[in-house]
mmCIF file of C-alpha atoms and ligand atoms in Angstrom:
data_model
loop_
_atom_site.group_PDB
_atom_site.id
_atom_site.type_symbol
_atom_site.label_atom_id
_atom_site.label_comp_id
_atom_site.label_asym_id
_atom_site.label_seq_id
_atom_site.Cartn_x
_atom_site.Cartn_y
_atom_site.Cartn_z
ATOM 1 C CA MET A 1455 -205.292 25.617 -181.260
ATOM 2 C CA GLU A 1456 -202.459 23.490 -179.847
ATOM 3 C CA ARG A 1457 -200.742 24.744 -176.743
ATOM 4 C CA ARG A 1458 -197.964 23.099 -174.808
ATOM 5 C CA LEU A 1459 -198.554 22.790 -171.109
ATOM 6 C CA THR A 1460 -195.996 23.703 -168.556
ATOM 7 C CA PRO A 1461 -196.074 20.972 -165.934
ATOM 8 C CA VAL A 1462 -196.221 22.198 -162.360
ATOM 9 C CA HIS A 1463 -193.371 19.865 -161.513
ATOM 10 C CA ARG A 1464 -191.396 17.742 -163.863
ATOM 11 C CA GLY A 1465 -190.334 15.232 -161.252
ATOM 12 C CA GLY A 1466 -192.148 12.372 -162.952
ATOM 13 C CA GLN A 1467 -192.733 9.065 -161.236
ATOM 14 C CA GLY A 1468 -190.809 8.441 -158.088
ATOM 15 C CA SER A 1469 -190.094 12.068 -157.271
ATOM 16 C CA SER A 1470 -190.332 13.034 -153.635
ATOM 17 C CA ILE A 1471 -192.587 15.335 -151.668
ATOM 18 C CA MET A 1472 -193.905 18.313 -153.613
ATOM 19 C CA THR A 1473 -196.370 21.094 -152.989
ATOM 20 C CA THR A 1474 -199.892 21.391 -154.371
ATOM 21 C CA LYS A 1475 -200.236 24.278 -156.785
ATOM 22 C CA THR A 1476 -202.848 25.643 -159.093
ATOM 23 C CA PRO A 1477 -202.978 23.290 -162.101
ATOM 24 C CA ALA A 1478 -200.834 24.463 -165.016
ATOM 25 C CA PHE A 1479 -203.719 23.989 -167.439
ATOM 26 C CA LYS A 1480 -207.171 25.460 -167.520
ATOM 27 C CA THR A 1481 -210.028 22.989 -167.894
ATOM 28 C CA LEU A 1482 -212.426 25.782 -168.799
ATOM 29 C CA GLU A 1483 -211.821 29.444 -169.385
ATOM 30 C CA TRP A 1484 -214.155 32.339 -170.107
ATOM 31 C CA THR A 1485 -212.422 34.524 -172.699
ATOM 32 C CA GLY A 1486 -214.800 37.472 -172.379
ATOM 33 C CA ARG A 1487 -216.708 36.406 -175.501
ATOM 34 C CA SER A 1488 -216.769 32.626 -175.514
ATOM 35 C CA LEU A 1489 -215.941 29.548 -173.426
ATOM 36 C CA ARG A 1490 -212.670 27.730 -174.065
ATOM 37 C CA LEU A 1491 -212.647 24.056 -173.134
ATOM 38 C CA LEU A 1492 -209.661 21.771 -172.859
ATOM 39 C CA ASP A 1493 -210.638 18.887 -175.168
ATOM 40 C CA GLN A 1494 -210.346 15.973 -172.735
ATOM 41 C CA THR A 1495 -211.075 13.400 -175.434
ATOM 42 C CA LEU A 1496 -207.618 14.051 -176.931
ATOM 43 C CA LEU A 1497 -205.520 13.885 -173.750
ATOM 44 C CA PRO A 1498 -202.839 12.925 -173.035
ATOM 45 C CA GLY A 1499 -201.676 12.800 -176.656
ATOM 46 C CA ARG A 1500 -202.823 16.218 -177.763
ATOM 47 C CA THR A 1501 -203.514 19.418 -175.854
ATOM 48 C CA ARG A 1502 -206.191 21.240 -177.780
ATOM 49 C CA TYR A 1503 -208.729 23.803 -176.728
ATOM 50 C CA ILE A 1504 -212.065 24.212 -178.405
ATOM 51 C CA THR A 1505 -214.168 27.357 -178.466
ATOM 52 C CA ILE A 1506 -217.803 27.159 -177.427
ATOM 53 C CA ARG A 1507 -219.993 29.957 -178.780
ATOM 54 C CA ASN A 1508 -223.487 28.647 -178.175
ATOM 55 C CA GLU A 1509 -225.552 26.097 -176.278
ATOM 56 C CA GLU A 1510 -225.562 23.546 -179.104
ATOM 57 C CA GLU A 1511 -221.775 23.407 -179.207
ATOM 58 C CA LEU A 1512 -221.764 23.034 -175.435
ATOM 59 C CA TRP A 1513 -224.398 20.267 -175.471
ATOM 60 C CA ASP A 1514 -222.250 18.337 -177.924
ATOM 61 C CA ALA A 1515 -219.083 18.952 -175.867
ATOM 62 C CA ILE A 1516 -220.773 17.625 -172.716
ATOM 63 C CA LYS A 1517 -222.205 14.591 -174.524
ATOM 64 C CA ARG A 1518 -218.839 13.701 -176.122
ATOM 65 C CA LEU A 1519 -216.957 14.220 -172.811
ATOM 66 C CA VAL A 1520 -214.852 17.088 -174.194
ATOM 67 C CA VAL A 1521 -215.788 18.565 -170.826
ATOM 68 C CA ARG A 1522 -216.579 15.953 -168.208
ATOM 69 C CA GLY A 1523 -216.546 15.388 -164.475
ATOM 70 C CA ALA A 1524 -219.551 16.515 -162.448
ATOM 71 C CA PRO A 1525 -218.374 19.947 -161.236
ATOM 72 C CA ALA A 1526 -216.843 20.933 -164.613
ATOM 73 C CA ILE A 1527 -220.084 20.036 -166.417
ATOM 74 C CA GLY A 1528 -221.979 22.306 -163.994
ATOM 75 C CA VAL A 1529 -219.578 25.210 -164.507
ATOM 76 C CA ALA A 1530 -219.739 24.839 -168.294
ATOM 77 C CA ALA A 1531 -223.545 24.731 -168.154
ATOM 78 C CA GLY A 1532 -223.635 28.107 -166.374
ATOM 79 C CA TRP A 1533 -221.744 29.656 -169.300
ATOM 80 C CA GLY A 1534 -223.949 27.755 -171.742
ATOM 81 C CA VAL A 1535 -227.094 29.448 -170.396
ATOM 82 C CA TYR A 1536 -225.458 32.846 -170.789
ATOM 83 C CA LEU A 1537 -224.165 32.132 -174.313
ATOM 84 C CA GLY A 1538 -227.447 30.640 -175.521
ATOM 85 C CA THR A 1539 -229.556 33.471 -174.112
ATOM 86 C CA ARG A 1540 -227.276 36.217 -175.434
ATOM 87 C CA ARG A 1541 -227.274 34.683 -178.895
ATOM 88 C CA ARG A 1542 -231.064 34.832 -179.190
ATOM 89 C CA LYS A 1543 -231.038 38.628 -178.575
ATOM 90 C CA PRO A 1544 -234.225 38.809 -176.446
ATOM 91 C CA SER A 1545 -235.998 42.173 -176.661
ATOM 92 C CA SER A 1546 -237.459 42.283 -173.136
ATOM 93 C CA LEU A 1547 -236.619 40.894 -169.728
ATOM 94 C CA ALA A 1548 -239.701 38.661 -169.834
ATOM 95 C CA GLU A 1549 -238.505 37.189 -173.125
ATOM 96 C CA LEU A 1550 -234.979 36.820 -171.751
ATOM 97 C CA LYS A 1551 -236.278 34.840 -168.763
ATOM 98 C CA ALA A 1552 -238.229 32.548 -171.075
ATOM 99 C CA VAL A 1553 -235.238 32.048 -173.384
ATOM 100 C CA ALA A 1554 -232.870 31.343 -170.473
ATOM 101 C CA GLY A 1555 -235.345 28.713 -169.236
ATOM 102 C CA GLU A 1556 -235.461 27.074 -172.674
ATOM 103 C CA VAL A 1557 -231.666 27.007 -172.968
ATOM 104 C CA ALA A 1558 -231.403 25.499 -169.471
ATOM 105 C CA ASP A 1559 -234.013 22.839 -170.342
ATOM 106 C CA TYR A 1560 -232.084 21.972 -173.486
ATOM 107 C CA LEU A 1561 -228.699 21.676 -171.717
ATOM 108 C CA ALA A 1562 -230.330 19.483 -169.063
ATOM 109 C CA THR A 1563 -230.819 16.790 -171.734
ATOM 110 C CA SER A 1564 -227.066 16.383 -172.404
ATOM 111 C CA ARG A 1565 -226.173 13.923 -169.616
ATOM 112 C CA PRO A 1566 -228.420 12.587 -166.833
ATOM 113 C CA THR A 1567 -226.304 11.517 -163.867
ATOM 114 C CA ALA A 1568 -224.088 14.353 -162.620
ATOM 115 C CA VAL A 1569 -226.430 16.459 -160.518
ATOM 116 C CA ASN A 1570 -224.060 19.439 -160.684
ATOM 117 C CA LEU A 1571 -225.423 20.049 -164.189
ATOM 118 C CA PHE A 1572 -228.975 20.438 -162.896
ATOM 119 C CA TRP A 1573 -227.785 22.331 -159.842
ATOM 120 C CA ALA A 1574 -225.975 24.918 -161.980
ATOM 121 C CA LEU A 1575 -228.934 25.281 -164.367
ATOM 122 C CA GLU A 1576 -231.198 25.847 -161.378
ATOM 123 C CA GLU A 1577 -228.807 28.497 -160.032
ATOM 124 C CA CYS A 1578 -229.105 30.331 -163.373
ATOM 125 C CA ARG A 1579 -232.911 30.081 -163.367
ATOM 126 C CA ARG A 1580 -233.123 31.286 -159.791
ATOM 127 C CA ALA A 1581 -230.836 34.256 -160.430
ATOM 128 C CA ILE A 1582 -232.664 35.457 -163.528
ATOM 129 C CA ASN A 1583 -236.147 34.874 -162.152
ATOM 130 C CA GLY A 1584 -235.169 36.891 -159.087
ATOM 131 C CA LEU A 1585 -234.852 40.059 -161.197
ATOM 132 C CA GLY A 1586 -237.719 42.560 -161.020
ATOM 133 C CA GLU A 1587 -239.845 43.118 -164.145
ATOM 134 C CA SER A 1588 -238.598 46.692 -164.542
ATOM 135 C CA GLU A 1589 -234.993 45.607 -165.148
ATOM 136 C CA SER A 1590 -233.492 45.901 -168.616
ATOM 137 C CA VAL A 1591 -232.294 43.152 -170.971
ATOM 138 C CA ARG A 1592 -228.748 44.394 -170.376
ATOM 139 C CA VAL A 1593 -229.132 43.818 -166.620
ATOM 140 C CA GLY A 1594 -230.632 40.384 -167.314
ATOM 141 C CA LEU A 1595 -227.678 39.322 -169.455
ATOM 142 C CA GLN A 1596 -225.233 40.724 -166.909
ATOM 143 C CA CYS A 1597 -227.020 38.682 -164.235
ATOM 144 C CA LEU A 1598 -226.553 35.445 -166.233
ATOM 145 C CA HIS A 1599 -222.912 36.306 -166.932
ATOM 146 C CA ASP A 1600 -222.234 37.012 -163.255
ATOM 147 C CA THR A 1601 -224.006 33.828 -162.186
ATOM 148 C CA ALA A 1602 -221.842 31.734 -164.527
ATOM 149 C CA LEU A 1603 -218.705 33.450 -163.264
ATOM 150 C CA PHE A 1604 -219.803 32.927 -159.675
ATOM 151 C CA ILE A 1605 -220.434 29.205 -160.248
ATOM 152 C CA GLN A 1606 -216.925 28.890 -161.710
ATOM 153 C CA ARG A 1607 -215.154 30.788 -158.910
ATOM 154 C CA ASP A 1608 -217.273 29.046 -156.318
ATOM 155 C CA ASP A 1609 -216.177 25.663 -157.634
ATOM 156 C CA GLU A 1610 -212.512 26.704 -157.360
ATOM 157 C CA ARG A 1611 -213.093 27.629 -153.711
ATOM 158 C CA ARG A 1612 -215.021 24.449 -152.963
ATOM 159 C CA CYS A 1613 -212.249 22.299 -154.445
ATOM 160 C CA ALA A 1614 -209.581 24.062 -152.388
ATOM 161 C CA ALA A 1615 -211.595 23.546 -149.197
ATOM 162 C CA ILE A 1616 -212.243 19.852 -149.995
ATOM 163 C CA ALA A 1617 -208.489 19.319 -150.456
ATOM 164 C CA ARG A 1618 -207.798 21.032 -147.148
ATOM 165 C CA HIS A 1619 -210.362 19.005 -145.215
ATOM 166 C CA GLY A 1620 -209.526 15.707 -146.872
ATOM 167 C CA ALA A 1621 -205.740 15.729 -146.910
ATOM 168 C CA PRO A 1622 -205.332 14.327 -143.380
ATOM 169 C CA LEU A 1623 -207.732 11.459 -144.143
ATOM 170 C CA PRO A 1624 -205.537 8.902 -145.860
ATOM 171 C CA LYS A 1625 -203.872 8.928 -142.406
ATOM 172 C CA GLY A 1626 -200.602 7.039 -142.367
ATOM 173 C CA ALA A 1627 -201.350 5.724 -145.883
ATOM 174 C CA LYS A 1628 -198.421 5.077 -148.167
ATOM 175 C CA GLY A 1629 -200.633 3.868 -150.985
ATOM 176 C CA VAL A 1630 -203.865 5.556 -152.071
ATOM 177 C CA LEU A 1631 -206.109 4.321 -154.859
ATOM 178 C CA THR A 1632 -208.360 6.475 -157.033
ATOM 179 C CA HIS A 1633 -210.731 5.829 -159.927
ATOM 180 C CA CYS A 1634 -211.651 7.827 -163.022
ATOM 181 C CA SER A 1635 -210.548 11.465 -163.110
ATOM 182 C CA ALA A 1636 -211.668 13.525 -160.133
ATOM 183 C CA GLY A 1637 -208.905 16.069 -160.484
ATOM 184 C CA ALA A 1638 -208.484 19.452 -162.106
ATOM 185 C CA PRO A 1639 -209.831 18.238 -165.481
ATOM 186 C CA ALA A 1640 -213.135 17.443 -163.758
ATOM 187 C CA THR A 1641 -213.554 20.818 -162.051
ATOM 188 C CA ALA A 1642 -212.735 24.515 -162.298
ATOM 189 C CA GLY A 1643 -210.228 24.115 -159.464
ATOM 190 C CA VAL A 1644 -207.770 21.558 -158.105
ATOM 191 C CA GLY A 1645 -210.277 18.716 -158.284
ATOM 192 C CA THR A 1646 -212.021 16.747 -155.565
ATOM 193 C CA ALA A 1647 -210.490 13.298 -154.879
ATOM 194 C CA VAL A 1648 -207.258 14.158 -156.706
ATOM 195 C CA GLY A 1649 -207.142 17.534 -154.931
ATOM 196 C CA VAL A 1650 -207.202 15.648 -151.617
ATOM 197 C CA ILE A 1651 -204.475 13.276 -152.814
ATOM 198 C CA LEU A 1652 -202.243 16.066 -154.175
ATOM 199 C CA ARG A 1653 -202.558 17.987 -150.954
ATOM 200 C CA ALA A 1654 -201.715 14.881 -148.909
ATOM 201 C CA ALA A 1655 -198.751 14.218 -151.220
ATOM 202 C CA SER A 1656 -197.482 17.734 -150.577
ATOM 203 C CA THR A 1657 -196.635 16.814 -146.992
ATOM 204 C CA ARG A 1658 -195.550 13.202 -147.227
ATOM 205 C CA ARG A 1659 -194.542 10.441 -149.582
ATOM 206 C CA LEU A 1660 -197.474 8.736 -151.278
ATOM 207 C CA THR A 1661 -197.875 6.300 -154.129
ATOM 208 C CA VAL A 1662 -201.139 6.680 -155.989
ATOM 209 C CA TYR A 1663 -202.686 3.600 -157.618
ATOM 210 C CA VAL A 1664 -204.634 4.853 -160.618
ATOM 211 C CA ASP A 1665 -207.386 2.664 -162.064
ATOM 212 C CA GLU A 1666 -207.263 2.995 -165.831
ATOM 213 C CA THR A 1667 -211.107 3.217 -165.771
ATOM 214 C CA ARG A 1668 -212.599 1.258 -168.618
ATOM 215 C CA PRO A 1669 -214.189 1.890 -171.022
ATOM 216 C CA LEU A 1670 -213.007 5.449 -171.695
ATOM 217 C CA LEU A 1671 -209.769 5.386 -169.676
ATOM 218 C CA GLN A 1672 -210.221 8.628 -167.741
ATOM 219 C CA GLY A 1673 -207.786 7.247 -165.132
ATOM 220 C CA ALA A 1674 -205.031 6.381 -167.602
ATOM 221 C CA ARG A 1675 -205.521 9.373 -169.871
ATOM 222 C CA LEU A 1676 -206.333 12.136 -167.374
ATOM 223 C CA THR A 1677 -205.418 11.201 -163.785
ATOM 224 C CA ALA A 1678 -202.063 9.650 -164.720
ATOM 225 C CA TRP A 1679 -201.332 12.698 -166.904
ATOM 226 C CA GLU A 1680 -202.235 15.042 -164.062
ATOM 227 C CA LEU A 1681 -200.171 13.158 -161.468
ATOM 228 C CA LYS A 1682 -197.206 12.917 -163.829
ATOM 229 C CA ASN A 1683 -197.318 16.663 -164.446
ATOM 230 C CA ALA A 1684 -197.511 17.228 -160.687
ATOM 231 C CA GLY A 1685 -194.525 14.963 -160.016
ATOM 232 C CA VAL A 1686 -196.481 12.580 -157.798
ATOM 233 C CA ASP A 1687 -195.467 8.921 -157.644
ATOM 234 C CA TYR A 1688 -198.160 6.760 -159.255
ATOM 235 C CA ARG A 1689 -198.767 3.299 -160.661
ATOM 236 C CA LEU A 1690 -201.293 2.753 -163.404
ATOM 237 C CA ILE A 1691 -203.359 -0.424 -162.978
ATOM 238 C CA THR A 1692 -206.209 -1.940 -164.953
ATOM 239 C CA ASP A 1693 -209.478 -1.905 -163.019
ATOM 240 C CA SER A 1694 -209.255 -5.665 -162.478
ATOM 241 C CA MET A 1695 -205.927 -5.268 -160.624
ATOM 242 C CA ALA A 1696 -207.323 -3.093 -157.841
ATOM 243 C CA ALA A 1697 -208.371 -6.046 -155.647
ATOM 244 C CA SER A 1698 -204.895 -7.581 -155.912
ATOM 245 C CA ALA A 1699 -203.271 -4.256 -155.008
ATOM 246 C CA MET A 1700 -205.468 -4.171 -151.903
ATOM 247 C CA GLN A 1701 -204.805 -7.813 -151.037
ATOM 248 C CA ARG A 1702 -201.038 -7.251 -151.241
ATOM 249 C CA GLY A 1703 -201.246 -4.373 -148.790
ATOM 250 C CA LEU A 1704 -200.261 -1.707 -151.315
ATOM 251 C CA VAL A 1705 -203.340 0.421 -150.679
ATOM 252 C CA GLN A 1706 -204.300 1.879 -147.296
ATOM 253 C CA ALA A 1707 -207.001 4.301 -148.457
ATOM 254 C CA ILE A 1708 -209.296 4.863 -151.438
ATOM 255 C CA VAL A 1709 -210.558 8.295 -152.469
ATOM 256 C CA THR A 1710 -212.908 8.853 -155.408
ATOM 257 C CA GLY A 1711 -215.225 11.608 -156.574
ATOM 258 C CA ALA A 1712 -218.989 11.406 -157.060
ATOM 259 C CA ASP A 1713 -221.512 12.463 -159.676
ATOM 260 C CA ARG A 1714 -224.547 12.415 -157.426
ATOM 261 C CA ILE A 1715 -224.959 11.679 -153.728
ATOM 262 C CA ALA A 1716 -228.422 10.820 -152.438
ATOM 263 C CA ALA A 1717 -229.695 12.188 -149.111
ATOM 264 C CA ASN A 1718 -228.769 8.913 -147.382
ATOM 265 C CA GLY A 1719 -225.144 9.046 -148.618
ATOM 266 C CA ASP A 1720 -225.442 6.486 -151.442
ATOM 267 C CA SER A 1721 -223.037 7.824 -154.068
ATOM 268 C CA ALA A 1722 -222.981 7.437 -157.850
ATOM 269 C CA ASN A 1723 -219.584 7.630 -159.493
ATOM 270 C CA LYS A 1724 -217.845 6.271 -162.589
ATOM 271 C CA ILE A 1725 -218.612 2.647 -163.361
ATOM 272 C CA GLY A 1726 -216.195 0.455 -161.425
ATOM 273 C CA THR A 1727 -216.363 2.464 -158.205
ATOM 274 C CA MET A 1728 -218.804 0.082 -156.489
ATOM 275 C CA PRO A 1729 -216.507 -2.990 -156.792
ATOM 276 C CA LEU A 1730 -213.708 -0.916 -155.240
ATOM 277 C CA ALA A 1731 -215.885 -0.083 -152.235
ATOM 278 C CA ILE A 1732 -216.916 -3.741 -151.834
ATOM 279 C CA CYS A 1733 -213.280 -4.887 -151.980
ATOM 280 C CA ALA A 1734 -212.250 -2.127 -149.586
ATOM 281 C CA LYS A 1735 -214.789 -3.402 -147.057
ATOM 282 C CA HIS A 1736 -213.481 -6.961 -147.517
ATOM 283 C CA PHE A 1737 -209.863 -5.902 -146.918
ATOM 284 C CA GLY A 1738 -210.665 -3.378 -144.169
ATOM 285 C CA ILE A 1739 -209.503 -0.366 -146.177
ATOM 286 C CA PRO A 1740 -211.246 3.013 -145.700
ATOM 287 C CA PHE A 1741 -213.226 4.142 -148.732
ATOM 288 C CA HIS A 1742 -213.769 7.904 -149.057
ATOM 289 C CA ILE A 1743 -215.830 10.038 -151.406
ATOM 290 C CA ALA A 1744 -214.732 13.637 -152.020
ATOM 291 C CA ALA A 1745 -217.365 15.958 -153.480
ATOM 292 C CA PRO A 1746 -218.797 19.460 -153.159
ATOM 293 C CA ILE A 1747 -222.213 19.937 -151.552
ATOM 294 C CA SER A 1748 -223.536 20.797 -155.054
ATOM 295 C CA THR A 1749 -223.139 17.057 -155.800
ATOM 296 C CA ILE A 1750 -225.625 16.113 -153.069
ATOM 297 C CA ASP A 1751 -229.166 15.631 -154.342
ATOM 298 C CA PHE A 1752 -231.247 16.104 -151.212
ATOM 299 C CA SER A 1753 -234.408 15.339 -153.205
ATOM 300 C CA LEU A 1754 -233.412 11.671 -153.617
ATOM 301 C CA LYS A 1755 -233.930 9.429 -150.605
ATOM 302 C CA SER A 1756 -231.479 6.781 -151.769
ATOM 303 C CA GLY A 1757 -229.135 5.810 -154.577
ATOM 304 C CA GLU A 1758 -231.782 3.643 -156.234
ATOM 305 C CA ALA A 1759 -233.377 6.807 -157.604
ATOM 306 C CA ILE A 1760 -230.181 8.126 -159.223
ATOM 307 C CA PRO A 1761 -230.548 8.066 -163.029
ATOM 308 C CA ILE A 1762 -227.674 6.134 -164.564
ATOM 309 C CA GLU A 1763 -226.491 7.132 -168.020
ATOM 310 C CA GLU A 1764 -226.187 4.332 -170.580
ATOM 311 C CA ARG A 1765 -223.726 5.025 -173.365
ATOM 312 C CA ALA A 1766 -223.033 3.742 -176.872
ATOM 313 C CA ASP A 1767 -221.932 0.161 -177.643
ATOM 314 C CA GLU A 1768 -218.831 1.471 -179.468
ATOM 315 C CA GLU A 1769 -217.303 2.626 -176.174
ATOM 316 C CA VAL A 1770 -217.073 -1.017 -175.094
ATOM 317 C CA THR A 1771 -216.514 -2.767 -178.425
ATOM 318 C CA GLY A 1772 -213.376 -0.793 -179.217
ATOM 319 C CA PHE A 1773 -211.148 2.113 -178.352
ATOM 320 C CA GLY A 1774 -209.816 5.085 -180.306
ATOM 321 C CA GLY A 1775 -211.541 3.968 -183.481
ATOM 322 C CA THR A 1776 -210.130 0.410 -183.339
ATOM 323 C CA SER A 1777 -212.631 -2.379 -182.911
ATOM 324 C CA THR A 1778 -211.782 -4.997 -180.255
ATOM 325 C CA ALA A 1779 -214.936 -7.127 -180.481
ATOM 326 C CA PRO A 1780 -216.802 -8.890 -183.290
ATOM 327 C CA LYS A 1781 -218.844 -6.573 -185.494
ATOM 328 C CA GLY A 1782 -222.418 -6.220 -184.257
ATOM 329 C CA THR A 1783 -221.597 -7.070 -180.627
ATOM 330 C CA ARG A 1784 -224.151 -5.562 -178.262
ATOM 331 C CA THR A 1785 -223.126 -4.319 -174.850
ATOM 332 C CA PHE A 1786 -224.293 -3.318 -171.393
ATOM 333 C CA ASN A 1787 -222.654 0.076 -170.887
ATOM 334 C CA PRO A 1788 -223.778 1.995 -167.795
ATOM 335 C CA ALA A 1789 -221.450 4.971 -167.256
ATOM 336 C CA PHE A 1790 -221.865 5.006 -163.463
ATOM 337 C CA ASP A 1791 -222.595 2.734 -160.519
ATOM 338 C CA VAL A 1792 -223.855 3.478 -157.033
ATOM 339 C CA VAL A 1793 -221.861 2.809 -153.869
ATOM 340 C CA SER A 1794 -224.034 2.048 -150.869
ATOM 341 C CA ALA A 1795 -223.542 4.516 -148.024
ATOM 342 C CA LYS A 1796 -222.823 1.483 -145.798
ATOM 343 C CA LEU A 1797 -219.508 1.049 -147.638
ATOM 344 C CA ILE A 1798 -218.425 4.691 -147.357
ATOM 345 C CA SER A 1799 -216.099 5.578 -144.474
ATOM 346 C CA ALA A 1800 -216.454 9.331 -144.982
ATOM 347 C CA ILE A 1801 -217.665 11.952 -147.447
ATOM 348 C CA ILE A 1802 -215.246 14.867 -147.733
ATOM 349 C CA THR A 1803 -217.006 18.152 -148.542
ATOM 350 C CA GLU A 1804 -215.971 21.795 -148.570
ATOM 351 C CA LYS A 1805 -217.644 22.183 -145.171
ATOM 352 C CA GLY A 1806 -215.744 19.317 -143.602
ATOM 353 C CA VAL A 1807 -215.670 15.536 -143.332
ATOM 354 C CA VAL A 1808 -219.055 13.845 -142.932
ATOM 355 C CA ARG A 1809 -219.492 10.352 -141.477
ATOM 356 C CA ALA A 1810 -222.463 8.066 -140.840
ATOM 357 C CA PRO A 1811 -225.298 8.465 -140.065
ATOM 358 C CA TYR A 1812 -225.286 10.215 -143.433
ATOM 359 C CA ARG A 1813 -228.962 11.141 -143.689
ATOM 360 C CA LYS A 1814 -228.696 13.182 -140.507
ATOM 361 C CA ASN A 1815 -225.184 14.511 -141.001
ATOM 362 C CA LEU A 1816 -225.563 15.425 -144.678
ATOM 363 C CA SER A 1817 -228.842 17.203 -144.040
ATOM 364 C CA ALA A 1818 -226.952 19.613 -141.759
ATOM 365 C CA LEU A 1819 -225.112 20.755 -144.905
ATOM 366 C CA ARG A 1820 -228.263 21.433 -146.888
ATOM 367 C CA PRO A 1821 -228.126 25.004 -148.243
ATOM 368 C CA LYS A 1822 -230.738 27.307 -146.667
ATOM 369 C CA THR A 1823 -231.217 29.080 -149.984
ATOM 370 C CA GLY A 1824 -230.084 27.787 -153.330
ATOM 371 C CA GLY A 1825 -231.121 25.892 -156.352
ATOM 372 C CA GLY A 1826 -230.995 22.374 -157.638
ATOM 373 C CA ASN A 1827 -229.641 20.491 -154.658
ATOM 374 C CA LYS A 1828 -232.291 21.658 -152.197
HETATM 375 O O1 MRU B 2950 -218.119 10.184 -167.411
HETATM 376 P P1 MRU B 2950 -217.279 11.162 -166.651
HETATM 377 O O2 MRU B 2950 -215.858 11.187 -167.089
HETATM 378 O O3 MRU B 2950 -217.904 12.542 -166.656
HETATM 379 O O4 MRU B 2950 -217.321 10.644 -165.153
HETATM 380 C C1 MRU B 2950 -216.707 11.420 -164.161
HETATM 381 C C2 MRU B 2950 -216.664 10.780 -162.834
HETATM 382 O O5 MRU B 2950 -217.226 9.742 -162.608
HETATM 383 C C3 MRU B 2950 -215.956 11.535 -161.755
HETATM 384 O O6 MRU B 2950 -215.387 10.656 -160.840
HETATM 385 C C4 MRU B 2950 -216.956 12.424 -161.025
HETATM 386 O O7 MRU B 2950 -217.636 13.255 -161.926
HETATM 387 C C5 MRU B 2950 -216.319 13.251 -159.984
HETATM 388 S S1 MRU B 2950 -215.370 14.550 -160.693
HETATM 389 C C6 MRU B 2950 -214.751 15.540 -159.489
#
């Protein structure tokens, strides 16, 4: 189904200060029966929603990046466990628990890097396994439904808090650079890094330098689209132009999201983030990560242990169905890289801004109870 979006602001590039509002589009929406996902593979050209009715459709949507961005993948996975379990019509609570576990195991194989996926699946497992044996199947399904809804609402709240805490950070900056899409399309709320930037732009004039983000152009297709709709001034650059933008003094702060943060602060994010952090250090520009605590994997001592997804050759040898390299070309196509904690000026979370020493300061945020990021 095609639906036209109503931009929050139509100011376009160069418009002045504006206020941050709830995004005019919904990245994911529970309809009461199924999950509706904004198909991010088609943006910005086409605005189409697809309906997800079961875990297989969701697995495919996660793999193909119809839904992408660490927090959004986690939220979608919560609904996937509910949909997949409901579909199998378990006849007892014991069977329901087993089925929910199988569906969660299956969804866990869709993408390996964003820990929010595993965190959300663990939340579902924990909720359902916490039910007493005497409960009915109806109560079990309601529990999975409510858990998915909670994960979604919780992400909205976390994003809002991250934006609030982070907005003062690009202090005095006129130019801020971001990579990939860490905005509303990547979450159930206002986004992480882009949420921070939009909030900062609501109080002062900012120009956002948007890395196009090869190979799949999440920056050009999604972040530029989001900033344009919000009326924020932005310049699209290819990834290889970021160093020159820094050298010319156009950028005073960098804010990106993360897919998984190790206990020592090392942070995995979209491929191309690490060179930004290295350049930022060289030019003396603060480099910030904005992410919810559900993105921190306290079980991993350092970034070396973060599993990095490798994707298909075709993503590098062409774009949009057009080949740009000789037939048969083989590639190296890791979807993420890891920024050493040493290069990170601050990690902006929903509980506040964390600085080095990260191992100590992040551990203070570790949830007392909770699932996958314990
Ligand atoms: O491959 P993608 O598009 O899922 O990669 C997404 C990113 O790298 C984002 O920067 C990250 O998930 C943070 S989203 C708030």
